[in-house]
Coordinates of C-alpha atoms and ligand atoms in Angstrom, one line a residue:
X1 CA -0.2 -0.1 0.2
X2 CA 1.9 3.2 -1.2
X3 CA 1.8 6.1 1.6
X4 CA -1.3 8.3 0.1
X5 CA -3.7 4.8 0.7
X6 CA -2.7 4.5 4.7
X7 CA -3.3 7.7 6.1
X8 CA -6.8 9.7 6.3
X9 CA -6.2 13.3 4.5
X10 CA -9.8 13.7 5.0
X11 CA -10.4 13.5 9.0
X12 CA -7.0 13.3 10.2
X13 CA -4.6 11.1 10.4
X14 CA -0.7 10.6 13.2
X15 CA 2.1 9.2 12.2
X16 CA 5.8 8.8 13.5
X17 CA 9.0 10.2 12.8
X18 CA 12.6 9.5 14.9
X19 CA 13.9 12.4 16.5
X20 CA 17.5 11.7 16.0
X21 CA 17.2 9.1 12.6
X22 CA 13.9 10.6 11.4
X23 CA 12.8 7.5 9.7
X24 CA 9.3 6.8 10.4
X25 CA 7.7 3.0 10.9
X26 CA 4.7 3.2 9.6
X27 CA 5.4 5.2 5.5
X28 CA 7.9 4.0 2.9
X29 CA 10.5 6.7 2.1
X30 CA 11.7 7.6 -1.1
X31 CA 15.7 6.5 -1.5
X32 CA 17.4 8.7 -4.0
X33 CA 21.6 6.9 -4.6
X34 CA 24.6 8.9 -5.4
X35 CA 23.9 6.6 -9.5
X36 CA 20.6 9.0 -9.4
X37 CA 22.7 12.3 -9.9
X38 CA 24.9 12.1 -12.2
X39 CA 25.7 15.2 -13.5
X40 CA 25.4 16.9 -10.0
X41 CA 28.0 17.2 -8.6
X42 CA 31.7 19.7 -9.3
X43 CA 34.0 15.7 -9.4
X44 CA 33.1 14.1 -12.5
X45 CA 35.7 12.0 -11.9
X46 CA 36.0 11.2 -8.0
X47 CA 31.5 10.3 -9.1
X48 CA 32.6 7.7 -11.7
X49 CA 35.3 6.1 -9.2
X50 CA 32.5 6.3 -6.3
X51 CA 30.8 3.9 -8.6
X52 CA 33.0 1.8 -10.0
X53 CA 33.5 -0.5 -7.1
X54 CA 30.0 -1.2 -7.5
X55 CA 29.0 0.6 -4.3
X56 CA 25.8 3.0 -5.3
X57 CA 25.4 4.3 -1.6
X58 CA 22.4 5.8 -1.1
X59 CA 22.6 9.9 -0.1
X60 CA 19.2 11.0 1.0
X61 CA 15.8 9.9 1.5
X62 CA 12.4 11.2 2.2
X63 CA 8.9 10.8 2.6
X64 CA 6.4 11.5 0.3
X65 CA 3.4 11.4 2.3
X66 CA 0.5 11.5 -0.7
X67 CA -0.7 14.8 0.2
X68 CA -4.0 16.2 -2.3
X69 CA -2.4 18.4 -4.9
X70 CA -4.7 20.7 -3.7
X71 CA -3.8 24.6 -1.7
X72 CA -5.3 23.9 0.9
X73 CA -3.0 21.3 1.5
X74 CA -0.3 20.6 3.1
X75 CA 2.8 18.2 2.1
X76 CA 5.4 16.6 5.0
X77 CA 8.3 14.9 6.1
X78 CA 11.4 13.8 7.2
X79 CA 14.5 14.8 5.0
X80 CA 17.5 11.8 5.3
X81 CA 21.2 14.0 4.2
X82 CA 23.3 11.7 5.2
X83 CA 27.3 12.5 5.2
X84 CA 29.4 12.0 2.9
X85 CA 31.5 13.9 -0.1
X86 CA 32.0 12.9 -3.8
X87 CA 35.3 15.0 -4.1
X88 CA 35.6 17.5 -1.6
X89 CA 32.0 18.1 -2.0
X90 CA 29.4 17.3 0.7
X91 CA 26.6 14.9 0.0
X92 CA 23.3 17.2 -0.8
X93 CA 19.4 16.9 -2.0
X94 CA 19.0 17.2 -6.2
X95 CA 17.2 20.6 -4.8
X96 CA 14.7 22.1 -6.3
X97 CA 12.1 24.7 -7.6
X98 CA 8.5 24.9 -7.0
X99 CA 6.5 24.3 -9.8
X100 CA 4.4 27.3 -7.9
X101 CA 7.0 29.1 -7.5
X102 CA 5.3 31.3 -5.3
X103 CA 5.1 28.9 -2.7
X104 CA 7.1 29.0 0.5
X105 CA 8.7 26.2 2.6
X106 CA 9.3 25.1 6.6
X107 CA 12.5 22.6 7.3
X108 CA 12.9 22.7 10.7
X109 CA 16.3 20.2 11.8
X110 CA 15.9 17.5 13.7
X111 CA 19.2 15.8 14.3
X112 CA 22.3 16.7 12.2
X113 CA 24.5 19.7 11.0
X114 CA 24.6 20.8 7.4
X115 CA 23.5 23.9 5.1
X116 CA 20.3 25.4 3.4
X117 CA 21.2 26.5 -0.2
X118 CA 18.2 29.6 -1.8
X119 CA 18.9 30.4 -4.8
X120 CA 16.1 32.8 -6.4
X121 CA 15.8 33.4 -10.3
X122 CA 17.8 36.2 -10.6
X123 CA 21.0 34.6 -8.7
X124 CA 20.5 36.2 -5.1
X125 CA 21.5 33.5 -2.5
X126 CA 22.6 32.6 0.4
X127 CA 23.4 30.0 3.1
X128 CA 20.7 28.9 6.4
X129 CA 22.3 27.1 9.2
X130 CA 20.5 23.6 10.1
X131 CA 21.5 22.2 13.1
X132 CA 19.4 20.5 15.1
X133 CA 16.5 23.1 16.8
X134 CA 16.7 25.6 13.9
X135 CA 14.1 26.3 11.8
X136 CA 14.5 27.9 7.9
X137 CA 12.6 29.6 6.2
X138 CA 12.6 28.9 2.5
X139 CA 10.9 31.7 1.4
X140 CA 8.8 31.6 -1.6
X141 CA 10.2 32.5 -5.5
X142 CA 13.8 30.3 -4.4
X143 CA 15.4 27.0 -4.3
X144 CA 16.6 24.8 -2.0
X145 CA 18.5 22.0 -1.9
X146 CA 20.0 20.4 1.6
X147 CA 23.7 19.3 2.1
X148 CA 25.7 17.7 4.4
X149 CA 29.1 19.1 6.0
X150 CA 28.7 16.4 9.2
X151 CA 29.0 13.4 10.5
X152 CA 26.3 12.9 11.0
X153 CA 22.6 12.3 9.4
X154 CA 20.6 15.9 8.1
X155 CA 18.6 15.3 9.8
X156 CA 15.1 17.7 8.7
X157 CA 10.7 18.0 9.4
X158 CA 9.5 19.9 6.0
X159 CA 6.0 21.2 5.8
X160 CA 4.5 23.0 2.4
X161 CA 1.5 23.7 0.7
X162 CA 0.1 20.8 -1.1
X163 CA -0.2 22.4 -4.9
X164 CA 3.7 24.0 -5.3
X165 CA 5.3 20.8 -7.2
X166 CA 8.7 19.9 -7.9
X167 CA 10.5 22.1 -10.4
X168 CA 14.0 19.8 -10.9
X169 CA 14.7 21.6 -14.5
X170 CA 16.2 24.2 -13.9
X171 CA 18.7 23.0 -11.8
X172 CA 19.5 19.8 -13.8
X173 CA 20.5 21.8 -17.0
X174 CA 22.1 24.7 -15.3
X175 CA 22.6 23.5 -11.2
X176 CA 22.7 26.6 -8.2
X177 CA 25.4 29.6 -8.5
X178 CA 27.6 27.9 -5.4
X179 CA 28.6 24.7 -3.5
X180 CA 29.7 23.7 -0.8
X181 CA 33.2 21.6 -0.2
X182 CA 35.8 21.2 2.7
X183 CA 38.6 22.9 2.2
X184 CA 41.0 22.6 5.7
X185 CA 38.9 21.3 7.4
X186 CA 35.7 23.7 6.9
X187 CA 33.0 24.5 4.8
X188 CA 32.8 27.0 2.3
X189 CA 30.9 27.8 -0.4
X190 CA 32.7 28.3 -4.1
X191 CA 31.5 28.8 -7.4
X192 CA 30.5 26.3 -9.5
X193 CA 32.5 26.2 -12.3
X194 CA 29.9 23.7 -14.3
X195 CA 27.3 26.6 -14.0
X196 CA 24.8 27.4 -16.7
X197 CA 26.4 24.4 -19.0
Ligands
G6P201 O1 14.2 17.3 -3.9 P1 14.8 16.8 -3.7 O2 15.4 17.9 -4.1 O3 15.2 15.6 -4.2 O4 14.8 16.8 -2.0 C1 14.2 15.8 -1.6 C2 13.3 16.3 -0.2 O5 13.8 17.1 0.5 C3 12.6 18.1 1.5 O6 12.3 17.4 2.1 C4 11.7 17.8 1.0 O7 10.1 18.6 1.3 C5 11.0 17.4 -0.6 O8 9.7 17.9 -1.4 C6 12.3 16.4 -1.2 O9 11.1 16.1 -2.8
FE2_202 FE1 10.3 22.2 -1.6

């Protein structure tokens, strides 16, 4: 049974999410493995090398609860980005704009340490730090991507309008203007050499 049928979107329901690892015993997660992110990391050689050995690490997983795609409904769940790097670039989600660009989103960090990378179509961008107990507001119009800069899973709980939709196209073709890499033991933002390609 899929998540949409499991839950009563008309009369209400509850669902568990672990405070530390973010996982649910009831809902089923959607998983994204490294092989599904080809071209998204700056270092293609490091990316290919990681997959050569036959190992395809789980980079992140999240819950699609099956909220009705209507303006009055709310999509919510946890998103878990695992620790790791491709070359010196930290593991991250694909990131997306909302199809209805004018819809925001809230993320509350349950555990781990990382950043939310925000970028508007006009190129305004920022990094919002995420650590347990901090909530991040993703304003309407901004693409958003979670980046794990720690050694433990970065776990967030998110809520957004049910009809917002995901637009991956722009990020998949152009990328973000900046990446977050480890330099001298520190996480720093650097310009993305592949941007706009
Ligand atoms: O959609 P991605 O960029 O692959 O990230 C995965 C997921 O992360 C977050 O938790 C969002 O709220 C989800 O809507 C999203 O689908
Ligand atoms: Fe979103």
